[in-house]
């Protein structure tokens, strides 16, 4: 056997003096990094730092740390570069990865701060005053026409377009049944119902067990058309056409055949064990006119439910979104280059696309300049990590944000970035029954609900400090933001002043 030049990324250390040899850590390690031979022994190469062993060790005697091996220092030849080259040299393949871009690009959210009320403009106490977070997603009419009925009452002349009602400006990102487990989907569906928000099915279709939650479900139509049929389209409260994904712009999807068991095969409408390949382009969309045709075909099929179009953020995103809105989309879903994924070539995830913050500001500007901002809502996605990110996104022009990784972290995800291996120790990004059942949907939903309740309180707290009592008043209000440590050009694109001005 040839010797591998790779070194383990992590080291698993066990305090054997306190270990009671119960083997719970071994049972919990789905990556087979732990085994028993007189005592628990670790294969450091296999550890991905999922932390499952640490959490379930009753004696708390396990430590996982970054392997402290020193490389000869180089600012240019980082360890990351060397390790990637060794992997390529040994496999000849493209390194795959899960979750979002982790390169140290500037995170603009962390360089934006919010204004607060002081003496002249009073703040509002959110514990005593009502705060409105309700948000409607979809086309808003240019103007309202009224007419008088025979009995002298005033009513709207035309029915306004259908909108999605959210009790807070947050939705769950599209994550397909296939990329994540059914229990993870169930947890999100239960949470969406409880919190009055919505989840996306992602491109994997809608499992029959979730039909009861379809009032809280945006169904997706991606290029592979998995699970797309008339009933599926009608069940959702909206339909999302997926053009692109932030973690892999211009790349199609691939669910390996080994993950396509009976349930997924039924839900996706593909044979058991076959790879589910969704091509990069939709083969019926090569222009804005083609997109328009599909949008209106879906509207016809669904009695004019809102249609959303999801794209990855790329440099000419504002012009693209203008076309999408003019093609009839009611919602535009912008997925930034830090968005998560089940599996992506590392090179694409880390180097293709542009930051959500800049794309969002550019899109909001363009739609306002063209006088069509009311024709579509914007959902901002791509690593929204906290309620602070959400609030700043709304001040930059988003109507709502979508959360994927943050939701998974709430239910146990350690962002170990090995979702593509299908061995998720937390039962999230896996289809192995023995792993998937580790995630109890009820407990996961409780955790998610708690997180969203906390975000709701936080959003209200910040609104109060800004002297606002409705999220609507913050939308696109960039005057309430200031930049710290951002260059003039970035501030210009964001439409935000530097702090101190
Ligand atoms: S779970 Fe903890 S106590 Fe049990 S065998 Fe593993 S290290 Fe020892
Ligand atoms: S979903 Fe599972 S495999 Fe993916 S990053 Fe989270 S813990 Fe790791």
Coordinates of C-alpha atoms and ligand atoms in Angstrom, one line a residue:
X1 CA 0.0 0.0 0.0
X2 CA 1.3 3.4 -0.9
X3 CA 2.0 5.7 2.0
X4 CA -0.4 8.7 2.3
X5 CA 1.3 12.1 2.7
X6 CA -1.8 13.5 4.4
X7 CA -1.8 14.1 8.1
X8 CA -4.8 14.0 10.4
X9 CA -6.7 17.2 10.7
X10 CA -7.8 16.5 14.3
X11 CA -6.5 14.5 17.3
X12 CA -8.9 12.6 19.6
X13 CA -7.5 12.5 23.1
X14 CA -9.1 10.2 25.8
X15 CA -8.3 10.4 29.5
X16 CA -8.0 6.6 30.0
X17 CA -7.7 7.0 33.8
X18 CA -11.3 8.2 34.0
X19 CA -12.8 6.3 31.0
X20 CA -15.3 3.7 32.2
X21 CA -15.0 1.7 28.9
X22 CA -18.8 2.0 28.3
X23 CA -18.1 2.3 24.5
X24 CA -20.8 4.9 24.0
X25 CA -18.3 7.0 22.1
X26 CA -17.6 4.1 19.7
X27 CA -21.4 3.6 19.1
X28 CA -21.8 7.3 18.4
X29 CA -18.9 7.7 16.0
X30 CA -20.4 7.2 12.5
X31 CA -17.1 8.0 10.9
X32 CA -15.5 4.9 12.6
X33 CA -12.7 6.9 14.1
X34 CA -13.0 5.1 17.4
X35 CA -12.7 1.4 18.2
X36 CA -12.0 -0.8 21.2
X37 CA -8.9 -2.8 21.8
X38 CA -8.4 -3.2 25.6
X39 CA -9.3 0.5 25.7
X40 CA -10.9 3.0 23.4
X41 CA -8.4 3.8 20.6
X42 CA -8.7 6.6 18.0
X43 CA -7.9 6.6 14.3
X44 CA -7.2 10.3 14.1
X45 CA -7.4 10.3 10.3
X46 CA -11.1 9.5 10.4
X47 CA -12.1 12.2 12.9
X48 CA -14.1 15.1 11.4
X49 CA -14.7 16.9 14.7
X50 CA -18.4 16.2 14.7
X51 CA -18.2 16.2 18.5
X52 CA -20.8 13.5 18.9
X53 CA -18.4 11.4 21.1
X54 CA -17.7 14.4 23.4
X55 CA -21.4 15.2 23.9
X56 CA -22.3 11.6 24.7
X57 CA -19.4 10.6 26.8
X58 CA -20.9 10.2 30.4
X59 CA -17.5 10.9 32.0
X60 CA -16.6 13.9 29.8
X61 CA -13.1 12.6 29.2
X62 CA -12.8 13.1 25.4
X63 CA -11.0 16.1 23.8
X64 CA -10.9 16.7 20.1
X65 CA -8.4 19.3 19.1
X66 CA -6.9 20.6 15.9
X67 CA -3.8 18.5 15.2
X68 CA -1.1 20.9 16.5
X69 CA 1.5 19.7 13.9
X70 CA 3.6 22.6 12.6
X71 CA 4.2 23.2 8.9
X72 CA 7.1 25.2 7.8
X73 CA 5.6 28.7 7.9
X74 CA 4.5 30.4 4.7
X75 CA 2.1 33.2 4.2
X76 CA 1.6 32.1 0.6
X77 CA 1.7 28.3 0.9
X78 CA -0.9 27.9 3.6
X79 CA -1.6 24.5 5.2
X80 CA -4.9 24.5 3.4
X81 CA -3.2 24.7 0.0
X82 CA -0.7 22.0 0.9
X83 CA -3.4 19.6 2.2
X84 CA -5.6 20.1 -0.9
X85 CA -2.7 19.4 -3.2
X86 CA -1.8 16.2 -1.3
X87 CA -5.5 15.1 -1.5
X88 CA -5.5 15.8 -5.3
X89 CA -2.1 14.0 -5.8
X90 CA -3.5 10.9 -4.1
X91 CA -6.9 10.7 -5.6
X92 CA -6.8 12.6 -8.9
X93 CA -10.3 13.8 -8.0
X94 CA -12.0 17.1 -7.1
X95 CA -12.1 17.6 -3.4
X96 CA -15.7 17.8 -2.3
X97 CA -17.1 19.5 0.7
X98 CA -20.3 20.3 2.5
X99 CA -21.6 23.4 4.2
X100 CA -20.5 27.0 3.3
X101 CA -17.4 28.8 2.2
X102 CA -15.0 29.1 5.1
X103 CA -12.3 31.3 3.6
X104 CA -11.5 34.5 5.5
X105 CA -13.1 36.9 3.0
X106 CA -14.4 40.0 4.8
X107 CA -17.8 39.4 6.3
X108 CA -19.5 42.7 5.7
X109 CA -22.3 42.1 8.2
X110 CA -19.6 42.3 10.9
X111 CA -18.5 45.7 9.6
X112 CA -22.0 47.2 9.8
X113 CA -23.5 48.7 12.9
X114 CA -27.0 50.0 13.6
X115 CA -28.0 53.4 14.7
X116 CA -29.9 53.9 18.0
X117 CA -32.3 56.5 19.4
X118 CA -31.1 58.8 22.1
X119 CA -32.5 62.2 23.3
X120 CA -34.2 63.7 20.3
X121 CA -35.9 60.6 18.9
X122 CA -37.2 58.3 21.6
X123 CA -36.6 54.6 21.7
X124 CA -39.5 52.1 22.3
X125 CA -39.7 49.6 25.1
X126 CA -40.5 46.3 23.3
X127 CA -41.6 44.7 26.6
X128 CA -44.5 47.2 27.0
X129 CA -45.2 48.3 23.4
X130 CA -46.5 46.1 20.6
X131 CA -43.9 45.3 17.9
X132 CA -45.0 44.2 14.5
X133 CA -42.8 41.6 12.8
X134 CA -45.4 40.3 10.4
X135 CA -44.2 40.2 6.9
X136 CA -45.9 39.6 3.6
X137 CA -43.9 38.1 0.7
X138 CA -45.0 38.6 -2.9
X139 CA -46.1 41.2 -5.4
X140 CA -47.7 44.3 -4.0
X141 CA -50.0 46.3 -6.2
X142 CA -48.9 49.6 -7.7
X143 CA -52.0 51.3 -6.3
X144 CA -55.3 50.3 -4.7
X145 CA -58.6 51.0 -6.5
X146 CA -61.8 51.0 -4.4
X147 CA -65.4 50.8 -5.4
X148 CA -68.7 51.3 -3.6
X149 CA -71.0 48.3 -3.3
X150 CA -74.8 48.5 -3.6
X151 CA -75.2 48.7 0.1
X152 CA -72.8 51.7 0.4
X153 CA -69.7 49.8 1.6
X154 CA -66.3 50.4 0.2
X155 CA -64.4 47.4 -1.2
X156 CA -61.3 46.7 -3.2
X157 CA -61.9 46.8 -6.9
X158 CA -59.4 44.1 -7.7
X159 CA -58.1 41.3 -5.5
X160 CA -54.5 41.9 -4.6
X161 CA -52.0 39.3 -5.6
X162 CA -51.6 36.3 -3.2
X163 CA -48.8 36.8 -0.6
X164 CA -47.2 34.6 1.9
X165 CA -47.8 35.6 5.5
X166 CA -44.9 35.3 7.9
X167 CA -45.1 36.0 11.6
X168 CA -41.4 37.0 11.6
X169 CA -39.2 37.8 8.6
X170 CA -37.4 34.4 8.5
X171 CA -38.0 31.3 6.4
X172 CA -36.1 28.0 6.2
X173 CA -33.7 27.7 3.2
X174 CA -34.4 25.0 0.6
X175 CA -32.7 21.8 1.8
X176 CA -33.9 18.8 0.0
X177 CA -35.2 15.5 1.4
X178 CA -32.1 13.5 0.3
X179 CA -29.5 16.1 1.3
X180 CA -31.0 16.0 4.8
X181 CA -33.0 13.4 6.6
X182 CA -36.8 13.2 6.8
X183 CA -36.6 13.8 10.6
X184 CA -34.8 17.1 9.9
X185 CA -37.5 18.1 7.4
X186 CA -40.2 17.1 10.0
X187 CA -38.5 19.3 12.6
X188 CA -38.5 22.3 10.2
X189 CA -42.1 21.7 9.2
X190 CA -43.3 21.5 12.8
X191 CA -41.4 24.7 13.6
X192 CA -42.7 26.5 10.6
X193 CA -46.3 25.7 11.7
X194 CA -45.7 26.7 15.3
X195 CA -43.8 30.0 14.4
X196 CA -46.1 31.0 11.5
X197 CA -43.3 30.9 9.0
X198 CA -42.5 28.7 6.0
X199 CA -40.0 26.1 4.9
X200 CA -38.8 25.1 1.4
X201 CA -38.8 21.6 0.2
X202 CA -35.6 22.0 -1.7
X203 CA -35.3 20.1 -4.9
X204 CA -36.2 16.7 -3.5
X205 CA -40.0 16.8 -3.6
X206 CA -42.4 16.6 -0.7
X207 CA -42.6 13.5 1.4
X208 CA -46.2 12.3 2.0
X209 CA -45.6 12.5 5.8
X210 CA -45.3 16.3 5.4
X211 CA -48.5 16.8 3.4
X212 CA -50.2 18.0 6.6
X213 CA -47.8 20.9 6.7
X214 CA -48.1 22.0 3.1
X215 CA -49.7 25.3 4.2
X216 CA -46.2 26.1 5.5
X217 CA -44.3 24.8 2.6
X218 CA -42.7 26.5 -0.5
X219 CA -42.3 23.7 -3.0
X220 CA -39.3 23.8 -5.3
X221 CA -39.0 23.1 -9.0
X222 CA -35.3 22.6 -9.8
X223 CA -33.7 21.5 -13.1
X224 CA -34.0 17.8 -12.2
X225 CA -37.8 18.2 -11.7
X226 CA -37.6 15.6 -8.9
X227 CA -40.9 15.0 -7.3
X228 CA -42.6 17.7 -9.4
X229 CA -46.2 16.8 -10.3
X230 CA -49.5 18.7 -10.3
X231 CA -50.5 17.8 -6.7
X232 CA -47.0 18.8 -5.4
X233 CA -47.2 22.2 -7.1
X234 CA -50.8 22.8 -5.8
X235 CA -49.9 21.8 -2.2
X236 CA -47.3 24.4 -1.7
X237 CA -48.3 27.9 -0.7
X238 CA -45.7 29.1 -3.3
X239 CA -43.5 27.5 -5.9
X240 CA -39.7 28.3 -6.1
X241 CA -37.9 27.9 -9.4
X242 CA -34.3 27.1 -8.5
X243 CA -31.8 28.5 -11.0
X244 CA -28.8 28.7 -8.8
X245 CA -27.3 28.0 -5.4
X246 CA -24.9 30.3 -3.5
X247 CA -22.5 27.5 -2.6
X248 CA -22.2 26.3 -6.2
X249 CA -23.3 28.9 -8.8
X250 CA -23.6 27.4 -12.2
X251 CA -23.3 23.9 -10.9
X252 CA -26.1 21.3 -10.9
X253 CA -27.0 19.0 -8.0
X254 CA -26.0 15.4 -7.4
X255 CA -27.5 13.0 -4.9
X256 CA -25.5 9.8 -5.0
X257 CA -27.4 6.6 -5.7
X258 CA -26.6 5.0 -2.4
X259 CA -28.7 7.7 -0.7
X260 CA -31.7 7.0 -2.9
X261 CA -33.6 4.5 -0.9
X262 CA -37.3 3.5 -1.2
X263 CA -38.7 6.7 0.4
X264 CA -36.5 9.0 -1.5
X265 CA -37.1 7.2 -4.8
X266 CA -40.9 7.6 -4.3
X267 CA -40.6 11.2 -3.3
X268 CA -38.2 12.1 -6.1
X269 CA -39.9 9.8 -8.6
X270 CA -36.7 8.1 -9.6
X271 CA -35.6 4.4 -9.4
X272 CA -34.1 3.2 -6.2
X273 CA -30.3 3.4 -6.2
X274 CA -29.9 5.7 -9.2
X275 CA -27.9 9.0 -8.9
X276 CA -30.2 12.0 -8.8
X277 CA -28.5 14.4 -11.1
X278 CA -30.0 17.9 -11.6
X279 CA -28.2 19.6 -14.5
X280 CA -26.8 23.1 -14.1
X281 CA -29.3 24.7 -16.5
X282 CA -33.0 24.0 -16.8
X283 CA -33.3 22.5 -20.2
X284 CA -36.3 24.6 -20.9
X285 CA -34.8 27.9 -19.7
X286 CA -32.2 29.6 -21.9
X287 CA -33.6 33.2 -21.7
X288 CA -35.7 35.5 -19.6
X289 CA -38.6 34.8 -22.0
X290 CA -38.3 31.0 -21.3
X291 CA -38.3 31.8 -17.6
X292 CA -41.4 33.9 -18.0
X293 CA -43.1 31.0 -19.7
X294 CA -42.3 28.6 -16.9
X295 CA -43.4 31.2 -14.2
X296 CA -46.7 31.7 -15.9
X297 CA -47.2 28.0 -16.6
X298 CA -46.8 27.4 -12.8
X299 CA -49.1 30.3 -12.0
X300 CA -51.8 28.8 -14.3
X301 CA -51.3 25.4 -12.7
X302 CA -51.6 26.7 -9.2
X303 CA -54.3 29.3 -9.5
X304 CA -51.8 32.1 -9.3
X305 CA -49.9 31.3 -6.2
X306 CA -46.7 33.3 -5.7
X307 CA -43.7 32.1 -7.7
X308 CA -40.2 32.6 -6.4
X309 CA -37.0 32.4 -8.4
X310 CA -33.8 31.4 -6.6
X311 CA -30.5 32.6 -7.9
X312 CA -26.9 32.6 -6.7
X313 CA -25.3 36.0 -6.2
X314 CA -23.0 36.8 -9.2
X315 CA -21.5 40.1 -10.4
X316 CA -24.4 41.2 -12.7
X317 CA -27.0 40.1 -10.2
X318 CA -29.0 43.4 -10.3
X319 CA -29.6 43.3 -14.0
X320 CA -30.5 39.6 -13.7
X321 CA -33.0 40.2 -10.9
X322 CA -34.6 43.1 -12.9
X323 CA -35.2 40.6 -15.7
X324 CA -36.6 38.0 -13.3
X325 CA -39.0 40.5 -11.8
X326 CA -40.1 41.7 -15.2
X327 CA -40.7 38.0 -16.1
X328 CA -43.3 37.8 -13.4
X329 CA -41.6 36.4 -10.3
X330 CA -43.2 37.5 -7.1
X331 CA -40.2 36.7 -4.9
X332 CA -36.6 36.7 -5.7
X333 CA -34.4 34.5 -3.5
X334 CA -30.8 35.7 -3.4
X335 CA -28.3 33.1 -2.2
X336 CA -24.9 34.6 -1.3
X337 CA -21.5 32.9 -1.8
X338 CA -21.3 31.8 1.8
X339 CA -24.5 29.7 1.5
X340 CA -24.4 26.1 2.6
X341 CA -24.6 22.9 0.6
X342 CA -24.9 19.2 1.0
X343 CA -22.0 18.7 -1.5
X344 CA -20.0 21.0 -3.7
X345 CA -16.6 21.0 -5.4
X346 CA -14.5 22.9 -2.9
X347 CA -13.0 25.1 -5.6
X348 CA -16.5 26.3 -6.6
X349 CA -17.8 26.8 -3.1
X350 CA -14.9 28.9 -2.1
X351 CA -14.1 31.0 -5.2
X352 CA -17.3 31.5 -7.2
X353 CA -19.9 34.1 -6.6
X354 CA -20.1 37.4 -4.7
X355 CA -21.0 38.4 -1.1
X356 CA -24.7 38.5 -0.4
X357 CA -24.5 42.0 1.3
X358 CA -23.2 43.7 -2.0
X359 CA -25.7 41.8 -4.2
X360 CA -28.6 42.6 -1.9
X361 CA -27.8 46.3 -1.9
X362 CA -27.3 46.4 -5.7
X363 CA -30.5 44.5 -6.4
X364 CA -32.6 46.8 -4.0
X365 CA -31.1 49.9 -5.7
X366 CA -31.8 48.7 -9.2
X367 CA -35.4 47.6 -8.5
X368 CA -36.1 51.0 -6.8
X369 CA -34.5 53.0 -9.7
X370 CA -36.6 51.1 -12.1
X371 CA -39.8 51.6 -10.0
X372 CA -40.5 47.9 -9.7
X373 CA -39.4 47.2 -6.2
X374 CA -43.0 46.6 -5.1
X375 CA -43.4 43.9 -7.8
X376 CA -41.3 41.3 -6.0
X377 CA -40.1 40.6 -2.4
X378 CA -36.5 39.8 -1.8
X379 CA -35.4 36.9 0.4
X380 CA -31.7 37.2 1.4
X381 CA -29.8 34.0 2.1
X382 CA -26.3 32.6 2.3
X383 CA -25.0 32.3 5.9
X384 CA -27.4 34.4 7.9
X385 CA -25.9 33.5 11.3
X386 CA -27.8 35.5 13.8
X387 CA -30.8 37.9 14.3
X388 CA -28.2 40.7 13.8
X389 CA -27.4 39.5 10.3
X390 CA -31.1 39.3 9.6
X391 CA -31.8 42.8 10.9
X392 CA -28.9 44.3 8.8
X393 CA -30.1 42.4 5.7
X394 CA -33.6 43.9 6.1
X395 CA -32.1 47.4 6.6
X396 CA -30.1 46.8 3.4
X397 CA -33.3 46.0 1.5
X398 CA -34.4 42.4 2.1
X399 CA -38.0 41.6 2.9
X400 CA -37.0 38.4 4.8
X401 CA -34.0 36.2 5.3
X402 CA -33.7 32.5 4.8
X403 CA -31.7 30.3 7.3
X404 CA -30.2 26.9 6.5
X405 CA -27.0 26.2 8.4
X406 CA -28.2 28.3 11.4
X407 CA -31.3 26.0 11.6
X408 CA -29.1 22.9 11.4
X409 CA -26.8 24.2 14.1
X410 CA -29.8 24.7 16.3
X411 CA -30.6 21.0 16.0
X412 CA -27.1 19.7 16.5
X413 CA -25.0 20.4 13.4
X414 CA -21.3 21.0 14.3
X415 CA -20.5 22.5 10.8
X416 CA -17.9 19.7 10.4
X417 CA -18.4 20.2 6.6
X418 CA -18.6 16.5 5.8
X419 CA -22.3 16.3 4.8
X420 CA -21.3 15.0 1.4
X421 CA -20.1 11.7 3.1
X422 CA -23.7 10.9 4.1
X423 CA -22.5 9.8 7.6
X424 CA -23.7 12.8 9.6
X425 CA -23.4 11.7 13.2
X426 CA -26.2 14.0 14.2
X427 CA -28.8 12.4 11.9
X428 CA -29.1 15.5 9.8
X429 CA -27.3 15.1 6.5
X430 CA -27.8 11.4 6.2
X431 CA -30.2 8.8 4.9
X432 CA -28.8 5.9 6.9
X433 CA -31.7 4.8 9.0
X434 CA -29.5 4.0 12.1
X435 CA -28.2 7.6 11.9
X436 CA -31.3 9.4 10.8
X437 CA -33.2 8.1 13.8
X438 CA -30.7 9.9 16.1
X439 CA -32.6 13.1 15.3
X440 CA -35.8 13.2 17.2
X441 CA -38.0 15.6 15.2
X442 CA -40.0 16.7 18.3
X443 CA -36.8 17.6 20.3
X444 CA -35.2 19.2 17.2
X445 CA -38.4 21.3 16.6
X446 CA -38.3 22.4 20.2
X447 CA -34.7 23.6 19.8
X448 CA -35.5 25.4 16.5
X449 CA -38.6 27.0 18.0
X450 CA -36.5 28.2 21.0
X451 CA -33.9 29.7 18.7
X452 CA -36.5 31.5 16.6
X453 CA -38.3 32.8 19.7
X454 CA -34.9 34.2 20.9
X455 CA -34.3 35.8 17.5
X456 CA -37.8 37.3 17.6
X457 CA -37.1 38.9 21.0
X458 CA -33.8 40.1 19.7
X459 CA -35.3 41.7 16.6
X460 CA -37.9 43.4 18.7
X461 CA -35.2 44.6 21.1
X462 CA -33.2 46.2 18.3
X463 CA -36.3 47.7 16.6
X464 CA -37.1 49.3 20.0
X465 CA -33.6 50.7 20.3
X466 CA -34.1 52.2 16.8
X467 CA -37.4 53.8 17.8
X468 CA -39.3 51.6 15.4
X469 CA -42.4 49.5 16.2
X470 CA -42.6 47.6 12.9
X471 CA -40.1 45.7 10.9
X472 CA -41.7 47.3 7.8
X473 CA -40.2 50.6 8.9
X474 CA -36.7 49.3 8.8
X475 CA -36.9 47.6 5.3
X476 CA -34.3 49.3 3.0
X477 CA -33.6 52.0 5.6
X478 CA -29.9 52.1 5.1
X479 CA -29.6 55.4 6.9
X480 CA -29.9 53.4 10.1
X481 CA -26.7 51.5 9.2
X482 CA -23.1 52.7 9.4
X483 CA -19.9 51.0 8.1
X484 CA -16.8 50.4 10.1
X485 CA -13.6 49.4 8.3
X486 CA -15.2 49.2 4.9
X487 CA -13.6 50.9 1.9
X488 CA -15.3 53.8 0.1
X489 CA -16.3 51.7 -2.9
X490 CA -17.9 49.0 -0.7
X491 CA -19.8 51.7 1.3
X492 CA -20.9 53.2 -2.0
X493 CA -22.3 49.9 -3.3
X494 CA -24.0 49.3 0.1
X495 CA -25.4 52.8 0.1
X496 CA -24.2 53.1 3.7
X497 CA -22.3 56.0 5.3
X498 CA -19.1 55.4 7.4
X499 CA -19.5 55.5 11.1
X500 CA -18.9 59.1 12.4
X501 CA -20.9 60.7 9.5
Ligands
LIG1 S1 -17.9 7.3 26.1 FE1 -16.4 8.2 27.4 S2 -16.4 6.8 29.2 FE2 -17.5 5.7 27.6 S3 -15.8 4.6 26.5 FE3 -16.0 6.5 25.4 S4 -14.4 7.8 26.4 FE4 -14.8 6.1 27.8
LIG2 S1 -25.2 18.4 8.9 FE1 -24.0 16.8 9.9 S2 -22.3 16.3 8.4 FE2 -23.2 18.3 7.8 S3 -21.9 19.8 8.8 FE3 -23.6 19.4 10.2 S4 -22.9 17.8 11.6 FE4 -21.5 17.8 9.9

